[in-house]
Each structure stands twice: as C-alpha cells, then as structure tokens.
PDB file of N, CA, C and O in Angstrom:
ATOM      1  N   MET W   1     -16.756  -0.580 -15.962  1.00 55.00           N
ATOM      2  CA  MET W   1     -16.562   0.594 -16.525  1.00 55.00           C
ATOM      3  C   MET W   1     -16.032   1.352 -15.399  1.00 55.00           C
ATOM      4  O   MET W   1     -15.215   2.480 -15.482  1.00 55.00           O
ATOM      5  N   ASP W   2     -16.654   1.312 -14.352  1.00 58.00           N
ATOM      6  CA  ASP W   2     -16.235   2.035 -12.964  1.00 58.00           C
ATOM      7  C   ASP W   2     -14.804   2.196 -12.411  1.00 58.00           C
ATOM      8  O   ASP W   2     -13.843   3.115 -12.230  1.00 58.00           O
ATOM      9  N   GLY W   3     -14.110   0.544 -12.141  1.00 60.00           N
ATOM     10  CA  GLY W   3     -13.100   0.708 -12.407  1.00 60.00           C
ATOM     11  C   GLY W   3     -12.023   1.352 -13.084  1.00 60.00           C
ATOM     12  O   GLY W   3     -10.997   1.917 -12.783  1.00 60.00           O
ATOM     13  N   ASN W   4     -12.272   1.495 -14.328  1.00 77.00           N
ATOM     14  CA  ASN W   4     -11.371   2.331 -15.225  1.00 77.00           C
ATOM     15  C   ASN W   4     -11.322   3.722 -15.099  1.00 77.00           C
ATOM     16  O   ASN W   4     -10.662   3.981 -14.993  1.00 77.00           O
ATOM     17  N   VAL W   5     -12.560   3.991 -14.808  1.00 82.00           N
ATOM     18  CA  VAL W   5     -12.507   5.439 -14.327  1.00 82.00           C
ATOM     19  C   VAL W   5     -12.030   6.090 -13.137  1.00 82.00           C
ATOM     20  O   VAL W   5     -11.628   6.939 -12.949  1.00 82.00           O
ATOM     21  N   ASN W   6     -12.099   4.912 -11.806  1.00 80.00           N
ATOM     22  CA  ASN W   6     -11.527   5.390 -10.993  1.00 80.00           C
ATOM     23  C   ASN W   6      -9.883   5.399 -10.970  1.00 80.00           C
ATOM     24  O   ASN W   6      -9.148   5.972 -10.804  1.00 80.00           O
ATOM     25  N   MET W   7      -9.163   4.468 -11.806  1.00 82.00           N
ATOM     26  CA  MET W   7      -7.670   4.251 -12.335  1.00 82.00           C
ATOM     27  C   MET W   7      -7.336   5.751 -13.200  1.00 82.00           C
ATOM     28  O   MET W   7      -6.324   6.005 -12.790  1.00 82.00           O
ATOM     29  N   ILE W   8      -8.483   5.944 -13.826  1.00 85.00           N
ATOM     30  CA  ILE W   8      -7.688   7.253 -14.640  1.00 85.00           C
ATOM     31  C   ILE W   8      -7.774   8.512 -13.537  1.00 85.00           C
ATOM     32  O   ILE W   8      -7.082   9.291 -13.643  1.00 85.00           O
ATOM     33  N   GLY W   9      -8.581   8.404 -12.662  1.00 82.00           N
ATOM     34  CA  GLY W   9      -8.630   9.454 -11.767  1.00 82.00           C
ATOM     35  C   GLY W   9      -7.739   9.298 -11.016  1.00 82.00           C
ATOM     36  O   GLY W   9      -6.913  10.411 -10.398  1.00 82.00           O
ATOM     37  N   TYR W  10      -7.212   8.189 -10.428  1.00 86.00           N
ATOM     38  CA  TYR W  10      -6.027   8.032  -9.750  1.00 86.00           C
ATOM     39  C   TYR W  10      -4.651   8.649 -10.433  1.00 86.00           C
ATOM     40  O   TYR W  10      -3.989   9.271  -9.758  1.00 86.00           O
ATOM     41  N   GLY W  11      -4.763   8.113 -11.812  1.00 85.00           N
ATOM     42  CA  GLY W  11      -3.680   8.894 -12.691  1.00 85.00           C
ATOM     43  C   GLY W  11      -3.539  10.067 -12.402  1.00 85.00           C
ATOM     44  O   GLY W  11      -2.154  10.702 -12.499  1.00 85.00           O
ATOM     45  N   LEU W  12      -4.527  10.884 -12.594  1.00 86.00           N
ATOM     46  CA  LEU W  12      -4.588  12.386 -12.616  1.00 86.00           C
ATOM     47  C   LEU W  12      -4.022  12.917 -11.575  1.00 86.00           C
ATOM     48  O   LEU W  12      -3.377  13.976 -11.387  1.00 86.00           O
ATOM     49  N   ALA W  13      -4.530  12.000 -10.398  1.00 84.00           N
ATOM     50  CA  ALA W  13      -4.560  12.634  -8.549  1.00 84.00           C
ATOM     51  C   ALA W  13      -3.237  12.395  -8.452  1.00 84.00           C
ATOM     52  O   ALA W  13      -2.322  13.157  -7.461  1.00 84.00           O
ATOM     53  N   ALA W  14      -2.357  11.616  -9.162  1.00 87.00           N
ATOM     54  CA  ALA W  14      -0.831  10.949  -8.949  1.00 87.00           C
ATOM     55  C   ALA W  14       0.043  12.482  -9.474  1.00 87.00           C
ATOM     56  O   ALA W  14       0.975  12.412  -8.876  1.00 87.00           O
ATOM     57  N   ILE W  15      -0.553  13.112 -10.095  1.00 91.00           N
ATOM     58  CA  ILE W  15       0.509  14.151 -10.863  1.00 91.00           C
ATOM     59  C   ILE W  15       0.848  15.118  -9.597  1.00 91.00           C
ATOM     60  O   ILE W  15       1.649  15.445  -9.427  1.00 91.00           O
ATOM     61  N   GLY W  16      -0.113  15.540  -8.453  1.00 90.00           N
ATOM     62  CA  GLY W  16       0.082  16.674  -7.912  1.00 90.00           C
ATOM     63  C   GLY W  16       1.337  15.972  -6.425  1.00 90.00           C
ATOM     64  O   GLY W  16       1.831  16.948  -6.429  1.00 90.00           O
ATOM     65  N   PRO W  17       1.155  14.830  -6.328  1.00 91.00           N
ATOM     66  CA  PRO W  17       2.022  14.282  -5.171  1.00 91.00           C
ATOM     67  C   PRO W  17       3.356  14.369  -6.139  1.00 91.00           C
ATOM     68  O   PRO W  17       4.771  14.357  -5.468  1.00 91.00           O
ATOM     69  N   GLY W  18       3.601  13.940  -7.364  1.00 91.00           N
ATOM     70  CA  GLY W  18       4.822  13.773  -8.304  1.00 91.00           C
ATOM     71  C   GLY W  18       5.342  15.179  -8.145  1.00 91.00           C
ATOM     72  O   GLY W  18       6.707  15.148  -8.162  1.00 91.00           O
ATOM     73  N   VAL W  19       4.799  15.873  -8.578  1.00 94.00           N
ATOM     74  CA  VAL W  19       5.320  17.492  -8.586  1.00 94.00           C
ATOM     75  C   VAL W  19       5.669  18.079  -7.402  1.00 94.00           C
ATOM     76  O   VAL W  19       6.517  18.920  -6.923  1.00 94.00           O
ATOM     77  N   GLY W  20       4.589  17.600  -6.253  1.00 93.00           N
ATOM     78  CA  GLY W  20       5.127  18.030  -5.232  1.00 93.00           C
ATOM     79  C   GLY W  20       6.740  17.618  -4.608  1.00 93.00           C
ATOM     80  O   GLY W  20       7.486  17.880  -4.153  1.00 93.00           O
ATOM     81  N   ILE W  21       6.769  16.054  -4.677  1.00 94.00           N
ATOM     82  CA  ILE W  21       7.787  15.559  -4.116  1.00 94.00           C
ATOM     83  C   ILE W  21       9.418  16.338  -5.223  1.00 94.00           C
ATOM     84  O   ILE W  21      10.189  16.355  -4.360  1.00 94.00           O
ATOM     85  N   GLY W  22       8.964  16.570  -6.321  1.00 95.00           N
ATOM     86  CA  GLY W  22       9.947  17.020  -7.190  1.00 95.00           C
ATOM     87  C   GLY W  22      10.356  18.667  -6.786  1.00 95.00           C
ATOM     88  O   GLY W  22      11.536  18.896  -6.654  1.00 95.00           O
ATOM     89  N   LEU W  23       9.453  19.089  -6.554  1.00 96.00           N
ATOM     90  CA  LEU W  23       9.721  20.562  -5.932  1.00 96.00           C
ATOM     91  C   LEU W  23      10.242  20.501  -4.436  1.00 96.00           C
ATOM     92  O   LEU W  23      11.176  21.106  -3.848  1.00 96.00           O
ATOM     93  N   ILE W  24       9.938  20.016  -3.868  1.00 96.00           N
ATOM     94  CA  ILE W  24      10.212  19.145  -2.313  1.00 96.00           C
ATOM     95  C   ILE W  24      12.052  18.848  -2.463  1.00 96.00           C
ATOM     96  O   ILE W  24      13.091  19.826  -1.548  1.00 96.00           O
ATOM     97  N   PHE W  25      12.245  17.963  -3.338  1.00 96.00           N
ATOM     98  CA  PHE W  25      13.940  17.972  -3.331  1.00 96.00           C
ATOM     99  C   PHE W  25      14.502  18.895  -4.015  1.00 96.00           C
ATOM    100  O   PHE W  25      15.682  19.386  -3.896  1.00 96.00           O
ATOM    101  N   ALA W  26      14.031  19.529  -4.900  1.00 97.00           N
ATOM    102  CA  ALA W  26      14.517  20.641  -5.735  1.00 97.00           C
ATOM    103  C   ALA W  26      14.972  21.731  -4.862  1.00 97.00           C
ATOM    104  O   ALA W  26      16.418  22.414  -4.895  1.00 97.00           O
ATOM    105  N   ALA W  27      14.039  22.122  -3.898  1.00 96.00           N
ATOM    106  CA  ALA W  27      14.629  23.396  -2.818  1.00 96.00           C
ATOM    107  C   ALA W  27      15.420  22.561  -1.806  1.00 96.00           C
ATOM    108  O   ALA W  27      16.258  23.712  -1.580  1.00 96.00           O
ATOM    109  N   TYR W  28      15.582  21.199  -1.385  1.00 97.00           N
ATOM    110  CA  TYR W  28      16.567  20.780  -0.511  1.00 97.00           C
ATOM    111  C   TYR W  28      17.773  20.952  -1.341  1.00 97.00           C
ATOM    112  O   TYR W  28      18.829  21.217  -0.876  1.00 97.00           O
ATOM    113  N   ILE W  29      18.089  20.668  -2.760  1.00 97.00           N
ATOM    114  CA  ILE W  29      19.199  20.436  -3.119  1.00 97.00           C
ATOM    115  C   ILE W  29      19.731  22.039  -3.538  1.00 97.00           C
ATOM    116  O   ILE W  29      21.190  22.565  -3.269  1.00 97.00           O
ATOM    117  N   ASN W  30      18.718  23.193  -3.466  1.00 97.00           N
ATOM    118  CA  ASN W  30      19.191  24.419  -3.905  1.00 97.00           C
ATOM    119  C   ASN W  30      19.578  25.074  -2.232  1.00 97.00           C
ATOM    120  O   ASN W  30      20.565  25.660  -2.513  1.00 97.00           O
ATOM    121  N   GLY W  31      18.922  24.713  -1.064  1.00 96.00           N
ATOM    122  CA  GLY W  31      19.083  24.859  -0.133  1.00 96.00           C
ATOM    123  C   GLY W  31      20.873  24.550   0.392  1.00 96.00           C
ATOM    124  O   GLY W  31      21.668  25.297   0.901  1.00 96.00           O
ATOM    125  N   VAL W  32      20.774  23.150   0.389  1.00 97.00           N
ATOM    126  CA  VAL W  32      22.222  22.736   0.743  1.00 97.00           C
ATOM    127  C   VAL W  32      23.355  23.171  -0.301  1.00 97.00           C
ATOM    128  O   VAL W  32      24.394  23.318   0.292  1.00 97.00           O
ATOM    129  N   ALA W  33      22.975  23.362  -1.950  1.00 97.00           N
ATOM    130  CA  ALA W  33      24.066  23.967  -2.486  1.00 97.00           C
ATOM    131  C   ALA W  33      24.439  25.590  -1.608  1.00 97.00           C
ATOM    132  O   ALA W  33      25.498  26.171  -2.005  1.00 97.00           O
ATOM    133  N   ARG W  34      23.316  26.306  -1.321  1.00 97.00           N
ATOM    134  CA  ARG W  34      23.487  27.881  -0.524  1.00 97.00           C
ATOM    135  C   ARG W  34      24.377  27.678   0.583  1.00 97.00           C
ATOM    136  O   ARG W  34      25.327  28.470   0.984  1.00 97.00           O
ATOM    137  N   GLN W  35      23.816  26.768   1.646  1.00 96.00           N
ATOM    138  CA  GLN W  35      24.247  26.745   2.815  1.00 96.00           C
ATOM    139  C   GLN W  35      24.559  25.196   3.250  1.00 96.00           C
ATOM    140  O   GLN W  35      23.645  24.347   3.567  1.00 96.00           O
ATOM    141  N   PRO W  36      25.756  24.417   2.677  1.00 96.00           N
ATOM    142  CA  PRO W  36      25.986  23.490   3.023  1.00 96.00           C
ATOM    143  C   PRO W  36      25.996  22.653   4.515  1.00 96.00           C
ATOM    144  O   PRO W  36      25.831  21.802   4.751  1.00 96.00           O
ATOM    145  N   GLU W  37      26.352  23.863   5.563  1.00 96.00           N
ATOM    146  CA  GLU W  37      26.140  23.482   6.772  1.00 96.00           C
ATOM    147  C   GLU W  37      24.710  23.201   7.381  1.00 96.00           C
ATOM    148  O   GLU W  37      24.660  22.812   8.554  1.00 96.00           O
ATOM    149  N   ALA W  38      23.872  23.582   6.734  1.00 95.00           N
ATOM    150  CA  ALA W  38      22.339  23.341   7.084  1.00 95.00           C
ATOM    151  C   ALA W  38      22.150  21.836   6.413  1.00 95.00           C
ATOM    152  O   ALA W  38      20.858  21.427   6.480  1.00 95.00           O
ATOM    153  N   GLN W  39      22.715  21.149   6.075  1.00 96.00           N
ATOM    154  CA  GLN W  39      22.219  19.859   5.236  1.00 96.00           C
ATOM    155  C   GLN W  39      21.390  18.999   6.111  1.00 96.00           C
ATOM    156  O   GLN W  39      20.529  18.564   6.073  1.00 96.00           O
ATOM    157  N   SER W  40      21.901  18.907   7.649  1.00 94.00           N
ATOM    158  CA  SER W  40      21.189  17.701   8.360  1.00 94.00           C
ATOM    159  C   SER W  40      19.847  18.792   8.803  1.00 94.00           C
ATOM    160  O   SER W  40      18.675  17.832   8.967  1.00 94.00           O
ATOM    161  N   ARG W  41      19.647  19.650   8.842  1.00 96.00           N
ATOM    162  CA  ARG W  41      18.317  20.382   9.269  1.00 96.00           C
ATOM    163  C   ARG W  41      17.477  20.415   7.985  1.00 96.00           C
ATOM    164  O   ARG W  41      16.428  20.063   8.367  1.00 96.00           O
ATOM    165  N   LEU W  42      18.154  20.740   7.041  1.00 96.00           N
ATOM    166  CA  LEU W  42      17.286  20.443   5.713  1.00 96.00           C
ATOM    167  C   LEU W  42      16.533  19.161   5.232  1.00 96.00           C
ATOM    168  O   LEU W  42      15.766  19.058   4.630  1.00 96.00           O
ATOM    169  N   GLN W  43      17.696  18.120   5.698  1.00 96.00           N
ATOM    170  CA  GLN W  43      17.528  16.992   5.178  1.00 96.00           C
ATOM    171  C   GLN W  43      16.075  16.273   5.763  1.00 96.00           C
ATOM    172  O   GLN W  43      15.323  15.844   5.429  1.00 96.00           O
ATOM    173  N   SER W  44      16.192  16.365   7.072  1.00 95.00           N
ATOM    174  CA  SER W  44      14.793  16.261   7.931  1.00 95.00           C
ATOM    175  C   SER W  44      13.708  16.614   7.610  1.00 95.00           C
ATOM    176  O   SER W  44      12.390  16.211   7.306  1.00 95.00           O
ATOM    177  N   ILE W  45      13.854  18.033   7.297  1.00 95.00           N
ATOM    178  CA  ILE W  45      12.563  18.741   7.029  1.00 95.00           C
ATOM    179  C   ILE W  45      12.023  18.225   5.341  1.00 95.00           C
ATOM    180  O   ILE W  45      10.840  17.726   5.349  1.00 95.00           O
ATOM    181  N   ALA W  46      13.108  18.055   4.550  1.00 96.00           N
ATOM    182  CA  ALA W  46      12.742  17.294   3.153  1.00 96.00           C
ATOM    183  C   ALA W  46      12.298  15.745   3.144  1.00 96.00           C
ATOM    184  O   ALA W  46      11.376  15.703   2.633  1.00 96.00           O
ATOM    185  N   ILE W  47      12.474  15.222   4.177  1.00 96.00           N
ATOM    186  CA  ILE W  47      12.316  13.455   4.300  1.00 96.00           C
ATOM    187  C   ILE W  47      10.834  13.733   4.825  1.00 96.00           C
ATOM    188  O   ILE W  47      10.092  12.910   4.694  1.00 96.00           O
ATOM    189  N   LEU W  48      10.555  14.602   5.718  1.00 96.00           N
ATOM    190  CA  LEU W  48       9.405  14.833   6.332  1.00 96.00           C
ATOM    191  C   LEU W  48       8.220  15.422   5.270  1.00 96.00           C
ATOM    192  O   LEU W  48       6.880  14.751   5.134  1.00 96.00           O
ATOM    193  N   GLY W  49       8.505  16.206   4.216  1.00 94.00           N
ATOM    194  CA  GLY W  49       7.877  16.857   3.339  1.00 94.00           C
ATOM    195  C   GLY W  49       7.334  15.588   2.171  1.00 94.00           C
ATOM    196  O   GLY W  49       6.463  15.657   1.734  1.00 94.00           O
ATOM    197  N   PHE W  50       8.817  14.703   1.765  1.00 95.00           N
ATOM    198  CA  PHE W  50       8.238  13.528   1.261  1.00 95.00           C
ATOM    199  C   PHE W  50       7.228  12.669   1.801  1.00 95.00           C
ATOM    200  O   PHE W  50       6.295  12.218   0.909  1.00 95.00           O
ATOM    201  N   ALA W  51       7.216  12.583   2.979  1.00 95.00           N
ATOM    202  CA  ALA W  51       6.452  11.378   3.534  1.00 95.00           C
ATOM    203  C   ALA W  51       4.918  11.749   3.294  1.00 95.00           C
ATOM    204  O   ALA W  51       3.696  11.071   3.097  1.00 95.00           O
ATOM    205  N   LEU W  52       4.887  13.403   3.861  1.00 93.00           N
ATOM    206  CA  LEU W  52       3.724  13.577   3.397  1.00 93.00           C
ATOM    207  C   LEU W  52       3.088  13.885   2.139  1.00 93.00           C
ATOM    208  O   LEU W  52       1.674  13.645   1.977  1.00 93.00           O
ATOM    209  N   ALA W  53       3.879  14.174   1.158  1.00 92.00           N
ATOM    210  CA  ALA W  53       3.163  13.804  -0.180  1.00 92.00           C
ATOM    211  C   ALA W  53       3.253  12.506  -0.625  1.00 92.00           C
ATOM    212  O   ALA W  53       2.234  12.614  -1.119  1.00 92.00           O
ATOM    213  N   GLU W  54       3.869  11.664   0.031  1.00 93.00           N
ATOM    214  CA  GLU W  54       3.577  10.435  -0.446  1.00 93.00           C
ATOM    215  C   GLU W  54       2.466   9.728  -0.162  1.00 93.00           C
ATOM    216  O   GLU W  54       1.976   8.829  -0.675  1.00 93.00           O
ATOM    217  N   ALA W  55       2.068  10.476   1.302  1.00 93.00           N
ATOM    218  CA  ALA W  55       0.633  10.074   1.848  1.00 93.00           C
ATOM    219  C   ALA W  55      -0.222  10.281   1.010  1.00 93.00           C
ATOM    220  O   ALA W  55      -1.378   9.501   1.250  1.00 93.00           O
ATOM    221  N   LEU W  56      -0.088  11.575   0.403  1.00 90.00           N
ATOM    222  CA  LEU W  56      -1.479  11.521  -0.374  1.00 90.00           C
ATOM    223  C   LEU W  56      -1.448  10.665  -1.605  1.00 90.00           C
ATOM    224  O   LEU W  56      -2.684  10.355  -1.935  1.00 90.00           O
ATOM    225  N   ALA W  57      -0.625  10.438  -2.120  1.00 89.00           N
ATOM    226  CA  ALA W  57      -0.393   9.554  -3.125  1.00 89.00           C
ATOM    227  C   ALA W  57      -1.078   8.009  -2.806  1.00 89.00           C
ATOM    228  O   ALA W  57      -1.921   7.244  -3.522  1.00 89.00           O
ATOM    229  N   ILE W  58      -0.680   7.662  -1.378  1.00 92.00           N
ATOM    230  CA  ILE W  58      -1.341   6.535  -1.098  1.00 92.00           C
ATOM    231  C   ILE W  58      -2.731   6.493  -0.804  1.00 92.00           C
ATOM    232  O   ILE W  58      -3.715   5.597  -0.746  1.00 92.00           O
ATOM    233  N   ILE W  59      -3.194   7.618  -0.002  1.00 91.00           N
ATOM    234  CA  ILE W  59      -4.605   7.511   0.142  1.00 91.00           C
ATOM    235  C   ILE W  59      -5.551   7.604  -1.039  1.00 91.00           C
ATOM    236  O   ILE W  59      -6.066   7.315  -1.479  1.00 91.00           O
ATOM    237  N   GLY W  60      -4.700   8.561  -1.933  1.00 86.00           N
ATOM    238  CA  GLY W  60      -5.410   8.564  -3.617  1.00 86.00           C
ATOM    239  C   GLY W  60      -5.566   6.934  -4.254  1.00 86.00           C
ATOM    240  O   GLY W  60      -7.036   6.800  -4.494  1.00 86.00           O
ATOM    241  N   ILE W  61      -4.566   6.678  -4.038  1.00 87.00           N
ATOM    242  CA  ILE W  61      -4.856   4.741  -4.548  1.00 87.00           C
ATOM    243  C   ILE W  61      -5.892   3.841  -3.733  1.00 87.00           C
ATOM    244  O   ILE W  61      -6.214   3.034  -4.297  1.00 87.00           O
ATOM    245  N   ALA W  62      -5.600   4.040  -2.113  1.00 87.00           N
ATOM    246  CA  ALA W  62      -6.599   3.446  -1.447  1.00 87.00           C
ATOM    247  C   ALA W  62      -7.998   3.708  -1.839  1.00 87.00           C
ATOM    248  O   ALA W  62      -8.966   2.892  -2.183  1.00 87.00           O
ATOM    249  N   LEU W  63      -8.285   5.127  -1.715  1.00 85.00           N
ATOM    250  CA  LEU W  63      -9.676   5.858  -2.522  1.00 85.00           C
ATOM    251  C   LEU W  63     -10.123   5.008  -3.844  1.00 85.00           C
ATOM    252  O   LEU W  63     -11.432   4.789  -4.236  1.00 85.00           O
ATOM    253  N   ALA W  64      -9.161   4.887  -4.813  1.00 80.00           N
ATOM    254  CA  ALA W  64      -9.437   4.385  -5.710  1.00 80.00           C
ATOM    255  C   ALA W  64     -10.135   2.891  -5.942  1.00 80.00           C
ATOM    256  O   ALA W  64     -10.910   2.582  -7.070  1.00 80.00           O
ATOM    257  N   PHE W  65      -9.361   2.060  -5.091  1.00 82.00           N
ATOM    258  CA  PHE W  65      -9.897   0.824  -5.095  1.00 82.00           C
ATOM    259  C   PHE W  65     -11.091   0.939  -4.429  1.00 82.00           C
ATOM    260  O   PHE W  65     -12.039  -0.256  -4.474  1.00 82.00           O
ATOM    261  N   VAL W  66     -11.460   1.464  -3.616  1.00 83.00           N
ATOM    262  CA  VAL W  66     -12.426   1.503  -2.346  1.00 83.00           C
ATOM    263  C   VAL W  66     -13.688   2.222  -3.328  1.00 83.00           C
ATOM    264  O   VAL W  66     -14.739   1.298  -2.944  1.00 83.00           O
ATOM    265  N   LEU W  67     -13.695   3.041  -3.838  1.00 76.00           N
ATOM    266  CA  LEU W  67     -14.982   3.603  -4.309  1.00 76.00           C
ATOM    267  C   LEU W  67     -14.863   3.036  -5.736  1.00 76.00           C
ATOM    268  O   LEU W  67     -15.454   2.565  -6.392  1.00 76.00           O
TER     269      LEU W  67
END
C-alpha cells in the first residue's frame, strides 16, 4: 500500500513542474514574438528555467522511490 500512495503523491507533485514548464515556454514565445532580436538571450534563460523545473520533477520521483 505504501508504494501506491507514494506514486499517487508523485503524480500530484508532478503537476507543479508541468505547469511551470508550460509557463516558462509560454513567456519565452511571447517575449520572442514581441522582440525577435532578443531570442538568443531569452532562449538561454528559458532553457535554464526548464532545467530547474525538470530537476524538481526528478527529485520528486527519486523521493517517491526512496520513501
């Protein structure tokens, strides 16, 4: 029973990084549409934000298996 509860908890916890990644790339697309010349600067910031949000999901899955 504990394993199933852990995976349900991870499923609920994965909603946060999923929404965060969506917001990051929505802001990136909006910024590039407004100022195309800033694409290279915005792209590096968006990729960094994606990596940090995805790290939260990876930490969550690791904790779900450990606990």
